[in-house]
Tab-separated table of C-alpha atoms in Angstrom:
chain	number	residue	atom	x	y	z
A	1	UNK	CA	17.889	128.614	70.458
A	2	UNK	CA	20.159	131.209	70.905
A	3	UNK	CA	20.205	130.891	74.894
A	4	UNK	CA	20.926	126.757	74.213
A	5	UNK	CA	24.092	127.936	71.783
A	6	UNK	CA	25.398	129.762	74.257
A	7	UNK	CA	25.096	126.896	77.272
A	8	UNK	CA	26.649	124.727	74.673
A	9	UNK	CA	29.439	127.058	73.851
A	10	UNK	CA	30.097	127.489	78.116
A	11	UNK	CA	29.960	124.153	78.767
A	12	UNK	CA	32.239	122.807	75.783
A	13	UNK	CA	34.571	125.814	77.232
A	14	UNK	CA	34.037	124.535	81.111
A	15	UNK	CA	34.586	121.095	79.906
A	16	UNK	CA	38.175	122.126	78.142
A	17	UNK	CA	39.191	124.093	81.176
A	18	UNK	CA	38.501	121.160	83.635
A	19	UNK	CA	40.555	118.737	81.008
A	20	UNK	CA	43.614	121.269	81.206
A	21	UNK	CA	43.122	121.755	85.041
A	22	UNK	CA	43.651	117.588	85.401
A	23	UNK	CA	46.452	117.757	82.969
A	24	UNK	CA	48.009	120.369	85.265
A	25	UNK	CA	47.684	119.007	87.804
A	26	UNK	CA	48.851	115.454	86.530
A	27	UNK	CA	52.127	117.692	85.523
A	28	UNK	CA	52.504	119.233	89.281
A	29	UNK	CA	51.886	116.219	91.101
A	30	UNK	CA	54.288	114.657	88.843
A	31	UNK	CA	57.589	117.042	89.576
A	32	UNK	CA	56.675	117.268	93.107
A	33	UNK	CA	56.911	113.379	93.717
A	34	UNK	CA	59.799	112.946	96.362
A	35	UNK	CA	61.243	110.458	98.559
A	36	UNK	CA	63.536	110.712	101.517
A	37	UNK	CA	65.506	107.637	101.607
A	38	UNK	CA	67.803	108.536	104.182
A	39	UNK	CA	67.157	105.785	106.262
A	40	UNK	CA	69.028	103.113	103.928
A	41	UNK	CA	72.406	105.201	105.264
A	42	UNK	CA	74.957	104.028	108.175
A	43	UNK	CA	75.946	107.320	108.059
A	44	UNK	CA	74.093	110.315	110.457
A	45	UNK	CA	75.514	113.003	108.257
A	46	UNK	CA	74.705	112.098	104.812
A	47	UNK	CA	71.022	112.009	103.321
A	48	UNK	CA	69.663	110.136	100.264
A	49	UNK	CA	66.624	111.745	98.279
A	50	UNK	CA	65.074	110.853	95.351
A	51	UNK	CA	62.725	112.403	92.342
A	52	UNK	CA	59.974	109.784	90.815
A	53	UNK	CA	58.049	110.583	88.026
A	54	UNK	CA	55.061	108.193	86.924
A	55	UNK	CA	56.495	106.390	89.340
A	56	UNK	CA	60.107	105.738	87.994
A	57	UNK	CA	63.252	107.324	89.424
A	58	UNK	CA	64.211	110.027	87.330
A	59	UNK	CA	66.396	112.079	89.497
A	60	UNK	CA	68.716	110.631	93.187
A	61	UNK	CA	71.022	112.336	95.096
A	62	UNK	CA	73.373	110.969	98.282
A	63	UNK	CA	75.807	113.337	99.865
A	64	UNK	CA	76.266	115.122	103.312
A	65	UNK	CA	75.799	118.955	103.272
A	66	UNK	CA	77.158	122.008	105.212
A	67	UNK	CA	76.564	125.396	105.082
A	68	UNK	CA	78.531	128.638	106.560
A	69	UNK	CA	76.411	131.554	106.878
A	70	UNK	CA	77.517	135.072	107.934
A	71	UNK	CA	75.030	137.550	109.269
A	72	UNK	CA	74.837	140.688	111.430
A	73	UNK	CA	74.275	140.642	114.699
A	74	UNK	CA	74.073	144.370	117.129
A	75	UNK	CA	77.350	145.128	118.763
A	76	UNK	CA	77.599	146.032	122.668
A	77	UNK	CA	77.070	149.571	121.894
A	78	UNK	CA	73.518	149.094	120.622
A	79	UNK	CA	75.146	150.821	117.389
A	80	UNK	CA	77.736	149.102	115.431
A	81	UNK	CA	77.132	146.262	113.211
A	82	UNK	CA	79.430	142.524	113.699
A	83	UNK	CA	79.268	139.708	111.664
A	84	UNK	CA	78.732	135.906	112.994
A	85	UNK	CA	78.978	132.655	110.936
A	86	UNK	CA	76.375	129.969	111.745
A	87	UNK	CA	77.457	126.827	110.966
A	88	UNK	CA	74.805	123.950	110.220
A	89	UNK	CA	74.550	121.078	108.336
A	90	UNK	CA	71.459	119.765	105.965
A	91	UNK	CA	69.079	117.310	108.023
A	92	UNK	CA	68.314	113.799	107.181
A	93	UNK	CA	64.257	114.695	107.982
A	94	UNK	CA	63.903	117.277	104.583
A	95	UNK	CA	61.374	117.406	102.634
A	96	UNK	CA	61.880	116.889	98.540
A	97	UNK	CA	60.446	118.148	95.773
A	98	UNK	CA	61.561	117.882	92.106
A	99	UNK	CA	61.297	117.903	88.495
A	100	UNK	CA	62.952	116.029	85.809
A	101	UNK	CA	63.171	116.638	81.949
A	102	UNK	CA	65.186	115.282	79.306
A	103	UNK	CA	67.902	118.261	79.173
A	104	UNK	CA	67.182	120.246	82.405
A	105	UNK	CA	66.236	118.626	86.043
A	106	UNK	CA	65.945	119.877	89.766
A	107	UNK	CA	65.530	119.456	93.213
A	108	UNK	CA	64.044	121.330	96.423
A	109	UNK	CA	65.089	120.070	99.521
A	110	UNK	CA	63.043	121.857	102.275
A	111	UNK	CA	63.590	121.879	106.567
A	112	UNK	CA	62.293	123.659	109.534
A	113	UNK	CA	59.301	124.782	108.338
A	114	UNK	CA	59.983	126.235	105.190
A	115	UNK	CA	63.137	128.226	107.066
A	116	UNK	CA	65.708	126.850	104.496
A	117	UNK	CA	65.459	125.788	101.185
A	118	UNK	CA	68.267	124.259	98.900
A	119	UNK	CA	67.526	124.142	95.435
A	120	UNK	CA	69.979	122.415	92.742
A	121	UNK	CA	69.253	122.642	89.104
A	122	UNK	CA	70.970	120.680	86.641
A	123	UNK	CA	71.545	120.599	82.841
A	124	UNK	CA	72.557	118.806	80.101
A	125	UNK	CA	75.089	119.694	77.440
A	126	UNK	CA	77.323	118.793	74.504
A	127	UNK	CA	80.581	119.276	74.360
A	128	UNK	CA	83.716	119.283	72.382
A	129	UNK	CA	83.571	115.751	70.111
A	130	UNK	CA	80.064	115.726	70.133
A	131	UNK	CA	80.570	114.228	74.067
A	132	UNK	CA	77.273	114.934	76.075
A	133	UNK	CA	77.541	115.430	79.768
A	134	UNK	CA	75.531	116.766	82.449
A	135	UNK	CA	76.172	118.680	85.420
A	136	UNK	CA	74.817	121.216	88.116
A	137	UNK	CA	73.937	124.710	86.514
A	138	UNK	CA	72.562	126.309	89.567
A	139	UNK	CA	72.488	126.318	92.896
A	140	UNK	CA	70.224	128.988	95.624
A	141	UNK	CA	69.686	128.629	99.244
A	142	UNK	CA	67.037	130.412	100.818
A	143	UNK	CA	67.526	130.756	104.492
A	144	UNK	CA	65.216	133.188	107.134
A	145	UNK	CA	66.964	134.555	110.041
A	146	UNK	CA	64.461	134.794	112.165
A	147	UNK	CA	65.531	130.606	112.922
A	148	UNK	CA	66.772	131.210	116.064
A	149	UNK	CA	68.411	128.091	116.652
A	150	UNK	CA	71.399	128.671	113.975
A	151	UNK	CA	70.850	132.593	113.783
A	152	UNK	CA	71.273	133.491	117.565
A	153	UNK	CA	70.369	137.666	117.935
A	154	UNK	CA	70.584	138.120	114.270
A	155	UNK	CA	69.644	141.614	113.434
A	156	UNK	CA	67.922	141.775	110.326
A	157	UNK	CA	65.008	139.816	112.242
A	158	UNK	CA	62.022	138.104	109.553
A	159	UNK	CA	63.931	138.431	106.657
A	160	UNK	CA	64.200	135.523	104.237
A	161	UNK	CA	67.520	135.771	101.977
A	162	UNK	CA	68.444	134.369	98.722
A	163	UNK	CA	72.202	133.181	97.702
A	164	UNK	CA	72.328	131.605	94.662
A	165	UNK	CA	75.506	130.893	92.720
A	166	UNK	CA	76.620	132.765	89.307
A	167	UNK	CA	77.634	131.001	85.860
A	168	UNK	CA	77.934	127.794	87.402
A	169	UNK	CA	79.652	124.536	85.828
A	170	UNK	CA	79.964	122.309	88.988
A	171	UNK	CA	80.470	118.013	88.795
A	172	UNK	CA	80.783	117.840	85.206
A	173	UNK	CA	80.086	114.248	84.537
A	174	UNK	CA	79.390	111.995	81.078
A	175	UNK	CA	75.798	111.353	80.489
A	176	UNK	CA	74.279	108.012	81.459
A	177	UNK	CA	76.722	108.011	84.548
A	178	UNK	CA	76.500	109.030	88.231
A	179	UNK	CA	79.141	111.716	89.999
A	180	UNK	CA	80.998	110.059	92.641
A	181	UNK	CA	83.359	112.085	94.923
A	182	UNK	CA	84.137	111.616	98.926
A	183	UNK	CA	86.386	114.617	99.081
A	184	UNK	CA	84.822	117.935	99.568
A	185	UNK	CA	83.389	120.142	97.063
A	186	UNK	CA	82.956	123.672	98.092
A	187	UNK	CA	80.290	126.626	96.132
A	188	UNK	CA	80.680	129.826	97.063
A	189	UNK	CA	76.950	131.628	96.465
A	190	UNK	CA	76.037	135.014	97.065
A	191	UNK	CA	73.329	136.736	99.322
A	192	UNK	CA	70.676	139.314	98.730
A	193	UNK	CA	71.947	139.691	102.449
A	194	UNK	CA	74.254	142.969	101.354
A	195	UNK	CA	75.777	140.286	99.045
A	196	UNK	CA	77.270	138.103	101.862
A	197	UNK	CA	79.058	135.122	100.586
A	198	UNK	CA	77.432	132.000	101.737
A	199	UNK	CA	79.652	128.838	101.189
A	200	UNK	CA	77.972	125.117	100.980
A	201	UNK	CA	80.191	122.586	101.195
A	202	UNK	CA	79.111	118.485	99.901
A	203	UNK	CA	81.052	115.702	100.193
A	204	UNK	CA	80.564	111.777	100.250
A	205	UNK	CA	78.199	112.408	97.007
A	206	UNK	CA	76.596	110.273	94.720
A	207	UNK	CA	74.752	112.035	92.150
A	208	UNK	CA	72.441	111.228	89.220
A	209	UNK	CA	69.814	113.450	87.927
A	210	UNK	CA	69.229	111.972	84.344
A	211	UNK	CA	69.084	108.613	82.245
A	212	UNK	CA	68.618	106.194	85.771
A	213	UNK	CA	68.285	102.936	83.785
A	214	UNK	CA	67.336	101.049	87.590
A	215	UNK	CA	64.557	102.136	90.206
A	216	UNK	CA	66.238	103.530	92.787
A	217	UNK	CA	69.756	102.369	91.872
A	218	UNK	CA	72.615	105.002	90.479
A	219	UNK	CA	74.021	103.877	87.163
A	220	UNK	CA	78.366	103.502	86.767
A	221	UNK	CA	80.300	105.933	88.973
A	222	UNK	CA	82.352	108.379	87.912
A	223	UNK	CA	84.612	109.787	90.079
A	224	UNK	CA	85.705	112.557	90.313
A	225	UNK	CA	89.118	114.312	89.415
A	226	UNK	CA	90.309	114.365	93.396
A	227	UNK	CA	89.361	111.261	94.285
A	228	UNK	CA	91.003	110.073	91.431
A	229	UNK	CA	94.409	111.687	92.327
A	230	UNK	CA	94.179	111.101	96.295
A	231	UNK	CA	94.003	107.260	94.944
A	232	UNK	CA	96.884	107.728	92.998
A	233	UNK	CA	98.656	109.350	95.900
A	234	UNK	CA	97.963	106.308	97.862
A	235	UNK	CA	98.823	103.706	95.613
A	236	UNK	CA	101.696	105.332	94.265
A	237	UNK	CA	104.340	104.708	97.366
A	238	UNK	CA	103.192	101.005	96.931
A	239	UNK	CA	103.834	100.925	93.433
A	240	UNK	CA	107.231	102.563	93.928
A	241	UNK	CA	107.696	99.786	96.604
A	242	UNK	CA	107.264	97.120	94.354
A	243	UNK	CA	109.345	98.454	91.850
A	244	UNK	CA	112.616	98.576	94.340
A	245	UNK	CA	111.842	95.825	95.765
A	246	UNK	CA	111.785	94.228	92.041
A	247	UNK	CA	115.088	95.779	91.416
A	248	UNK	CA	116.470	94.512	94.890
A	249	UNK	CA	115.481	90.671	93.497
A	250	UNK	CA	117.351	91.032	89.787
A	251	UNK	CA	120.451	92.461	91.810
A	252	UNK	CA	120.663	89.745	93.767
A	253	UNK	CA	119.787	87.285	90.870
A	254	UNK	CA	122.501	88.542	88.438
A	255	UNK	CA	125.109	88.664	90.962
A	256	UNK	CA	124.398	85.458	92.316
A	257	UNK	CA	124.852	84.088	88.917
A	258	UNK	CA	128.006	85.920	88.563
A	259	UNK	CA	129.816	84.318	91.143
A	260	UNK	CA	128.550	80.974	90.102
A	261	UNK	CA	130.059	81.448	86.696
A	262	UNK	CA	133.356	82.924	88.156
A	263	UNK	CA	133.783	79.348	90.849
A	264	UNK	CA	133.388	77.153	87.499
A	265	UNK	CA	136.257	78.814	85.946
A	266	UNK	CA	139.874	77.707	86.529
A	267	UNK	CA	141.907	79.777	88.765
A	268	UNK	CA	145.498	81.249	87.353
A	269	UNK	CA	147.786	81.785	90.264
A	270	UNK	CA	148.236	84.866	90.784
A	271	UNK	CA	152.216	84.188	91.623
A	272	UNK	CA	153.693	83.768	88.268
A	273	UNK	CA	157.674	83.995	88.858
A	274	UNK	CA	157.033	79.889	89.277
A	275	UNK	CA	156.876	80.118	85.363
A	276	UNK	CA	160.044	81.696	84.712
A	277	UNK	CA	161.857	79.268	87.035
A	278	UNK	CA	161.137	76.605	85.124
């Protein structure tokens, strides 16, 4: 009896641990559930990805990426230490992975064989008024020199770096709303590479990673602040045109109406010594 208490009391036990292996598993499969939509762009440079969860966008980004990258490289003298800057931009072919939550959501884009990987968390907030926004929190790059095709005679050969980005407050945007900005946003992040600064650069972004109401489709833009002020810059000589040219018009008008009223009234001659003669 005692021996059939026990195999009871295992097998309840195996049976719970089996349940909680699905449900983690459920969970994992879950965040990791990406999609590279790049495909739907006209554009080479920029790249589309998307986070699904029980099969419902949760999290979509669109935006062109480029990085700047400083490492060492062995002078001429077989002694000295230079620095080089590889230049390269984020591929349309990555790989996603993701996870979304109601407050806090991220996404792992992934290329060349695990050589780089660009991670963006994001995270919601309220602020002053009660307003709730979200916006990116974090940012870390990952890159392995060994990659010889942007890291050409690097020296510090099979490392894999970190950068990540400190205190960060980046595309601040209202909640329920996408970030919309074609000018470039620069982050400067810093290396476990003797604390190299490492600079990624987006632009032409569309960004949503909460409260997407339609699969696959970013809720109303909200552009951002430079944008907003190039547009101003552009439509501003045209309003200013507009204006003069207005101006030009009621000139005209009011003088033209002047010397209409002065030809309907009578004439004095200007000659009056005829008066006194008579």
């Amino acid at each position: 009896m005692g021996r059939l208490g026990f195999s009871t009391t295992e097998s309840a036990r195996l049976l719970l641990l089996s349940v909680c292996g699905v449900l983690v598993l459920s969970v994992v499969l879950a965040e990791q559930e990406g999609e590279n939509l790049s495909g739907l762009s006209n554009n080479p440079d920029k790249a589309i990805f998307a986070v699904r969860e029980n099969g419902t966008t949760c999290l979509m980004v669109e935006f062109a990426v480029k990085f700047l990258v400083p490492y060492d490289v062995l002078a001429l003298n077989g002694i000295d230490l230079i620095t080089e800057q590889a230049s390269f931009t984020l591929p349309r072919g990555a790989e996603i992975e993701g996870k979304c939550g109601t407050t806090e959501s991220e996404i792992h884009i992934t290329w060349k064989n695990n050589a780089y990987t660009l991670r963006i968390y994001f995270s919601k907030e309220f602020r002053d008024k009660g307003i709730e926004v979200w916006k990116i929190s974090k940012v870390q790059f990952v890159y392995d020199t060994s990659e010889t095709s942007h890291f050409i005679n690097a020296y510090n050969r099979d490392w894999k770096h970190t950068a990540s980005t400190h205190r960060l407050s980046a595309l601040v945007t209202p909640a329920g709303r996408s970030y919309v900005c074609t000018a470039q946003q620069t982050l400067t992040l810093i290396s476990s590479d003797h604390q190299k600064g490492i600079t990624v650069s987006m632009y032409d972004i569309q960004i949503q990673p909460f409260d997407i109401a339609s699969d696959f489709m970013f809720s109303e833009p909200y552009k951002c602040i430079t944008d907003q002020r190039e547009r101003l810059e552009e439509t501003l000589p045209l309003i200013l045109g507009l204006i003069l040219g207005l101006i030009i018009v009621i000139t005209v008008t009011v003088y033209h109406f002047h010397l209409k009223l002065t030809a309907n009234q009578p004439q004095l001659p200007r000659d009056r010594s005829m008066y006194k003669n008579m």
